[in-house]
Amino acid sequence: MTDRSFSTDRAPAPVGAYPHARRHGDLLFLSGVGPRKPGTKDIPGVTLDADGNIVDYDVEAQTKSVFENIRIILEDAGATWENIIDATCFLTNMKDDFATFNRVYAEHFTTNRPTRTTIEVGALPTPIAVELKVIASIAPLHEHDVHP
């Protein structure tokens, strides 16, 4: 069974010692993906004060950026948006943000309807309001595709 880690320079660097994704057999498990712009520490829709605390944020802008980052990781790993089979969604403010998040989510999952769980968390590792962890199917590798 194929089991290997995967990372791409086109997505934001992980904030810890983990890969963007890990392939196990015909499944691709993405680590939590936030909205940071690749190659920067910029977070779309976030205004921070001098101490780095969130002053204001736009959950719609963040959600769209998260989805773009997920697309990049999936594509670079050999999968597509349509291959997503499960999504775990983390919001820091369910009461204020769920309706907007849910609308944007529905706009992006028009043909593919993965299973989904949405959880409110007290904080995320960086000053963001939304993060997703997804599982996708991926085409089987052939022997000549496996690199040690």
Coordinates of N, CA and C in Angstrom, one line a residue:
M1 N 0.8 -1.2 0.0 CA 0.0 0.0 0.0 C 0.9 1.2 0.0
T2 N 0.5 2.2 -0.8 CA 1.3 3.4 -0.9 C 1.0 4.3 0.3
D3 N 2.1 4.8 0.9 CA 2.0 5.7 2.0 C 3.1 6.7 1.9
R4 N 2.8 8.0 1.6 CA 3.9 9.0 1.5 C 3.3 10.4 1.8
S5 N 4.2 11.2 2.2 CA 3.9 12.6 2.5 C 4.0 13.5 1.3
F6 N 3.3 14.6 1.3 CA 3.4 15.5 0.1 C 3.3 16.9 0.6
S7 N 4.1 17.8 0.0 CA 4.1 19.2 0.2 C 4.3 19.9 -1.1
T8 N 3.9 21.2 -1.2 CA 4.0 22.0 -2.4 C 4.4 23.4 -2.0
D9 N 5.3 24.0 -2.9 CA 5.7 25.4 -2.7 C 4.6 26.4 -3.1
R10 N 3.6 25.9 -3.8 CA 2.5 26.8 -4.3 C 1.5 27.1 -3.2
A11 N 1.5 26.4 -2.1 CA 0.5 26.6 -1.0 C 1.3 27.2 0.2
P12 N 0.5 27.9 1.1 CA 1.2 28.4 2.3 C 2.0 27.3 3.1
A13 N 3.1 27.7 3.6 CA 3.9 26.7 4.3 C 3.2 26.3 5.6
P14 N 3.2 25.0 6.0 CA 2.6 24.6 7.2 C 3.2 25.4 8.4
V15 N 2.4 25.6 9.4 CA 2.9 26.3 10.6 C 3.5 25.4 11.6
G16 N 3.7 24.1 11.3 CA 4.3 23.2 12.2 C 5.1 22.1 11.4
A17 N 5.5 21.1 12.1 CA 6.3 20.0 11.5 C 5.3 18.9 10.9
Y18 N 4.7 19.3 9.8 CA 3.8 18.3 9.1 C 3.7 18.7 7.7
P19 N 3.3 17.7 6.8 CA 3.2 18.0 5.4 C 1.9 18.6 5.0
H20 N 1.7 19.1 3.8 CA 0.4 19.5 3.4 C -0.6 18.4 3.3
A21 N -0.1 17.2 2.9 CA -1.0 16.1 2.8 C -0.2 14.8 2.9
R22 N -0.9 13.7 3.1 CA -0.3 12.4 3.2 C -1.2 11.5 2.4
R23 N -0.6 10.7 1.5 CA -1.3 9.7 0.8 C -1.2 8.4 1.4
H24 N -2.4 7.7 1.6 CA -2.4 6.4 2.1 C -3.3 5.6 1.2
G25 N -2.7 4.7 0.4 CA -3.5 3.9 -0.6 C -4.1 4.9 -1.6
D26 N -5.4 4.8 -1.8 CA -6.1 5.7 -2.7 C -6.8 6.9 -2.0
L27 N -6.3 7.2 -0.8 CA -6.9 8.4 -0.1 C -5.8 9.4 0.1
L28 N -6.2 10.7 0.1 CA -5.3 11.8 0.3 C -5.8 12.6 1.5
F29 N -5.1 12.6 2.6 CA -5.5 13.3 3.8 C -4.7 14.7 3.9
L30 N -5.5 15.8 3.8 CA -4.9 17.1 3.9 C -4.8 17.5 5.3
S31 N -3.7 18.1 5.7 CA -3.5 18.7 7.0 C -4.5 19.9 7.0
G32 N -4.7 20.5 8.2 CA -5.6 21.7 8.3 C -5.0 22.8 7.4
V33 N -5.9 23.4 6.6 CA -5.6 24.4 5.6 C -6.2 25.7 6.0
G34 N -5.4 26.8 6.2 CA -6.0 28.1 6.5 C -5.9 29.0 5.3
P35 N -6.3 30.3 5.5 CA -6.4 31.2 4.4 C -5.1 32.0 4.0
R36 N -4.0 31.8 4.7 CA -2.8 32.6 4.4 C -2.5 32.5 2.9
K37 N -2.0 33.6 2.3 CA -1.5 33.6 1.0 C -0.2 32.9 0.8
P38 N 0.0 32.1 -0.2 CA 1.2 31.3 -0.4 C 2.4 32.3 -0.4
G39 N 3.5 31.9 0.2 CA 4.7 32.7 0.2 C 4.8 33.9 1.1
T40 N 3.7 34.1 1.9 CA 3.6 35.3 2.7 C 3.0 34.9 4.1
K41 N 2.9 35.9 4.9 CA 2.2 35.7 6.2 C 0.8 36.4 6.1
D42 N 0.5 37.0 4.9 CA -0.7 37.8 4.7 C -1.9 36.9 4.8
I43 N -2.9 37.3 5.6 CA -4.2 36.6 5.7 C -5.3 37.5 5.1
P44 N -5.9 37.0 4.1 CA -7.0 37.8 3.4 C -8.1 38.2 4.4
G45 N -8.5 39.4 4.4 CA -9.7 39.8 5.2 C -9.4 40.0 6.7
V46 N -8.1 40.0 7.1 CA -7.8 40.2 8.5 C -7.1 41.5 8.8
T47 N -7.6 42.2 9.8 CA -6.9 43.4 10.3 C -6.4 43.1 11.7
L48 N -5.1 43.3 11.9 CA -4.5 43.1 13.2 C -4.0 44.4 13.8
D49 N -4.0 44.4 15.1 CA -3.5 45.6 15.8 C -1.9 45.5 15.9
A50 N -1.3 46.4 16.6 CA 0.2 46.4 16.7 C 0.7 45.2 17.4
D51 N -0.1 44.6 18.3 CA 0.3 43.4 19.0 C -0.1 42.1 18.3
G52 N -0.6 42.2 17.1 CA -1.0 41.0 16.4 C -2.3 40.4 16.7
N53 N -3.2 41.1 17.5 CA -4.5 40.7 17.8 C -5.5 41.0 16.7
I54 N -6.5 40.2 16.5 CA -7.5 40.4 15.4 C -8.4 41.6 15.8
V55 N -8.4 42.6 15.0 CA -9.3 43.8 15.2 C -10.6 43.6 14.4
D56 N -10.4 43.0 13.2 CA -11.6 42.8 12.3 C -11.2 41.7 11.3
Y57 N -12.2 41.0 10.8 CA -12.0 39.9 9.8 C -13.2 39.7 8.9
D58 N -12.9 39.2 7.8 CA -14.0 38.9 6.8 C -14.0 37.4 6.6
V59 N -14.9 36.7 7.1 CA -15.0 35.2 7.0 C -15.2 34.8 5.6
E60 N -15.9 35.5 4.8 CA -16.1 35.2 3.4 C -14.7 35.2 2.6
A61 N -14.0 36.2 2.8 CA -12.7 36.3 2.1 C -11.7 35.2 2.6
Q62 N -11.8 34.9 3.9 CA -10.9 33.8 4.4 C -11.4 32.5 3.9
T63 N -12.7 32.2 3.8 CA -13.2 30.9 3.3 C -12.8 30.7 1.9
K64 N -12.9 31.7 1.1 CA -12.6 31.6 -0.3 C -11.1 31.4 -0.5
S65 N -10.2 32.0 0.3 CA -8.8 31.8 0.3 C -8.4 30.4 0.8
V66 N -9.1 29.9 1.8 CA -8.9 28.5 2.2 C -9.2 27.5 1.1
F67 N -10.3 27.7 0.4 CA -10.7 26.9 -0.7 C -9.7 26.9 -1.8
E68 N -9.1 28.1 -2.1 CA -8.1 28.2 -3.2 C -6.9 27.4 -2.7
N69 N -6.5 27.5 -1.5 CA -5.3 26.8 -1.0 C -5.5 25.3 -1.1
I70 N -6.7 24.8 -0.7 CA -7.0 23.4 -0.8 C -6.9 23.0 -2.3
R71 N -7.5 23.7 -3.2 CA -7.4 23.4 -4.6 C -6.0 23.2 -5.1
I72 N -5.1 24.1 -4.7 CA -3.7 24.1 -5.1 C -3.1 22.8 -4.5
I73 N -3.3 22.5 -3.3 CA -2.7 21.2 -2.7 C -3.2 20.0 -3.4
L74 N -4.5 19.9 -3.6 CA -5.1 18.8 -4.3 C -4.5 18.6 -5.7
E75 N -4.5 19.7 -6.4 CA -4.0 19.6 -7.8 C -2.5 19.2 -7.8
D76 N -1.7 19.8 -7.0 CA -0.3 19.4 -7.0 C -0.1 18.0 -6.5
A77 N -1.0 17.5 -5.7 CA -0.9 16.1 -5.3 C -1.5 15.1 -6.3
G78 N -2.1 15.6 -7.3 CA -2.7 14.7 -8.3 C -4.2 14.4 -8.1
A79 N -4.9 15.2 -7.3 CA -6.3 15.1 -7.1 C -7.0 16.3 -7.6
T80 N -8.4 16.4 -7.5 CA -9.1 17.6 -7.8 C -10.1 17.9 -6.7
W81 N -10.8 19.0 -6.9 CA -11.8 19.5 -5.9 C -12.9 18.4 -5.9
E82 N -13.2 17.8 -7.1 CA -14.3 16.8 -7.2 C -14.0 15.5 -6.4
N83 N -12.7 15.3 -6.1 CA -12.3 14.1 -5.4 C -12.5 14.2 -3.8
I84 N -12.8 15.4 -3.3 CA -13.0 15.6 -1.9 C -14.2 14.7 -1.4
I85 N -14.0 13.9 -0.4 CA -15.1 13.0 0.1 C -15.5 13.3 1.5
D86 N -14.7 14.1 2.2 CA -15.0 14.5 3.6 C -14.3 15.8 3.9
A87 N -15.0 16.7 4.7 CA -14.5 17.9 5.1 C -14.8 18.2 6.6
T88 N -13.8 18.5 7.3 CA -13.9 18.9 8.7 C -13.6 20.4 8.7
C89 N -14.6 21.2 9.2 CA -14.5 22.7 9.1 C -14.4 23.2 10.5
F90 N -13.5 24.1 10.7 CA -13.3 24.8 12.0 C -13.5 26.3 11.9
L91 N -14.5 26.8 12.7 CA -14.8 28.2 12.8 C -14.5 28.7 14.2
T92 N -14.0 29.9 14.3 CA -13.8 30.5 15.7 C -15.0 31.2 16.2
N93 N -16.0 31.4 15.4 CA -17.2 32.2 15.8 C -18.4 31.6 15.0
M94 N -18.9 30.5 15.5 CA -20.0 29.8 14.8 C -21.2 30.7 14.7
K95 N -21.6 31.4 15.8 CA -22.8 32.3 15.8 C -22.8 33.3 14.7
D96 N -21.7 34.0 14.6 CA -21.6 35.1 13.6 C -21.2 34.7 12.2
D97 N -20.5 33.6 12.1 CA -19.8 33.3 10.8 C -20.5 32.1 10.1
F98 N -21.3 31.3 10.8 CA -21.7 30.0 10.1 C -22.6 30.3 8.9
A99 N -23.5 31.2 8.9 CA -24.4 31.5 7.7 C -23.5 31.9 6.5
T100 N -22.6 32.8 6.7 CA -21.7 33.2 5.6 C -20.8 32.1 5.1
F101 N -20.2 31.4 6.1 CA -19.4 30.2 5.7 C -20.2 29.2 4.9
N102 N -21.4 28.9 5.4 CA -22.2 27.9 4.8 C -22.6 28.3 3.4
R103 N -22.9 29.6 3.1 CA -23.3 30.1 1.8 C -22.1 29.9 0.9
V104 N -20.9 30.3 1.3 CA -19.7 30.2 0.4 C -19.4 28.8 0.2
Y105 N -19.5 27.9 1.2 CA -19.3 26.5 1.0 C -20.2 25.9 -0.1
A106 N -21.5 26.3 0.0 CA -22.5 25.8 -0.9 C -22.2 26.2 -2.4
E107 N -21.6 27.5 -2.5 CA -21.3 28.0 -3.8 C -20.1 27.2 -4.4
H108 N -19.2 26.7 -3.6 CA -18.1 26.0 -4.1 C -18.3 24.4 -4.2
F109 N -19.2 23.9 -3.5 CA -19.5 22.5 -3.6 C -20.9 22.3 -4.3
T110 N -20.9 22.7 -5.6 CA -22.2 22.6 -6.3 C -22.5 21.2 -6.9
T111 N -21.4 20.5 -7.3 CA -21.7 19.2 -7.9 C -21.1 18.1 -7.0
N112 N -20.1 18.4 -6.3 CA -19.5 17.4 -5.3 C -20.1 17.7 -3.9
R113 N -20.6 16.8 -3.2 CA -21.2 17.0 -1.9 C -20.5 16.0 -0.9
P114 N -19.3 16.4 -0.4 CA -18.7 15.5 0.6 C -19.4 15.6 1.9
T115 N -19.2 14.6 2.7 CA -19.7 14.6 4.1 C -18.9 15.8 4.8
R116 N -19.6 16.3 5.8 CA -19.0 17.5 6.4 C -19.4 17.6 7.9
T117 N -18.4 18.0 8.7 CA -18.6 18.4 10.1 C -18.0 19.8 10.3
T118 N -18.8 20.6 11.0 CA -18.4 22.0 11.3 C -18.3 22.1 12.8
I119 N -17.2 22.6 13.3 CA -16.9 22.6 14.7 C -16.5 24.1 15.1
E120 N -17.0 24.6 16.2 CA -16.5 25.8 16.7 C -15.3 25.6 17.6
V121 N -14.2 26.3 17.4 CA -13.0 26.2 18.3 C -12.7 27.5 18.9
G122 N -12.0 27.5 20.0 CA -11.7 28.8 20.7 C -10.7 29.6 20.0
A123 N -9.8 29.0 19.3 CA -8.7 29.7 18.5 C -8.1 28.7 17.6
L124 N -7.4 29.2 16.6 CA -6.6 28.5 15.6 C -5.2 28.9 15.8
P125 N -4.2 28.2 15.2 CA -2.8 28.5 15.5 C -2.3 29.9 15.0
T126 N -3.0 30.4 14.0 CA -2.6 31.8 13.6 C -3.9 32.6 13.7
P127 N -3.8 33.9 13.5 CA -5.0 34.8 13.7 C -6.0 34.6 12.5
I128 N -6.6 33.5 12.4 CA -7.6 33.2 11.4 C -8.9 32.8 12.0
A129 N -10.0 32.8 11.2 CA -11.3 32.5 11.7 C -11.8 31.2 11.1
V130 N -11.2 30.6 10.1 CA -11.6 29.4 9.5 C -10.5 28.5 9.0
E131 N -10.6 27.2 9.1 CA -9.6 26.3 8.7 C -10.4 25.0 8.3
L132 N -9.9 24.3 7.3 CA -10.5 23.1 6.8 C -9.5 21.9 6.8
K133 N -10.0 20.8 7.1 CA -9.2 19.5 6.9 C -10.0 18.6 6.0
V134 N -9.5 18.2 4.9 CA -10.2 17.4 4.0 C -9.6 16.0 3.7
I135 N -10.4 15.1 3.2 CA -9.9 13.8 2.7 C -10.5 13.7 1.3
A136 N -9.6 13.3 0.4 CA -10.0 13.1 -1.0 C -9.5 11.8 -1.5
S137 N -10.3 11.3 -2.5 CA -9.8 10.1 -3.2 C -8.8 10.5 -4.2
I138 N -8.0 9.6 -4.6 CA -6.9 9.9 -5.6 C -6.7 8.6 -6.4
A139 N -6.4 8.8 -7.6 CA -6.2 7.6 -8.5 C -5.1 6.7 -8.0
P140 N -5.2 5.4 -8.2 CA -4.2 4.5 -7.8 C -2.8 4.8 -8.5
L141 N -1.8 4.6 -7.7 CA -0.4 4.7 -8.3 C -0.1 3.4 -9.0
H142 N 0.7 3.6 -10.1 CA 1.3 2.4 -10.7 C 2.7 2.2 -10.2
E143 N 3.2 1.0 -10.3 CA 4.6 0.7 -9.7 C 5.6 1.7 -10.2
H144 N 5.6 2.2 -11.5 CA 6.6 3.1 -12.0 C 6.4 4.5 -11.4
D145 N 5.2 4.8 -10.8 CA 5.0 6.1 -10.2 C 5.6 6.2 -8.8
V146 N 5.9 5.1 -8.1 CA 6.3 5.2 -6.8 C 7.8 5.5 -6.7
H147 N 8.2 6.5 -6.0 CA 9.6 6.9 -5.8 C 10.0 6.7 -4.4
P148 N 11.1 6.1 -4.1 CA 11.5 5.9 -2.7 C 11.8 7.1 -2.0

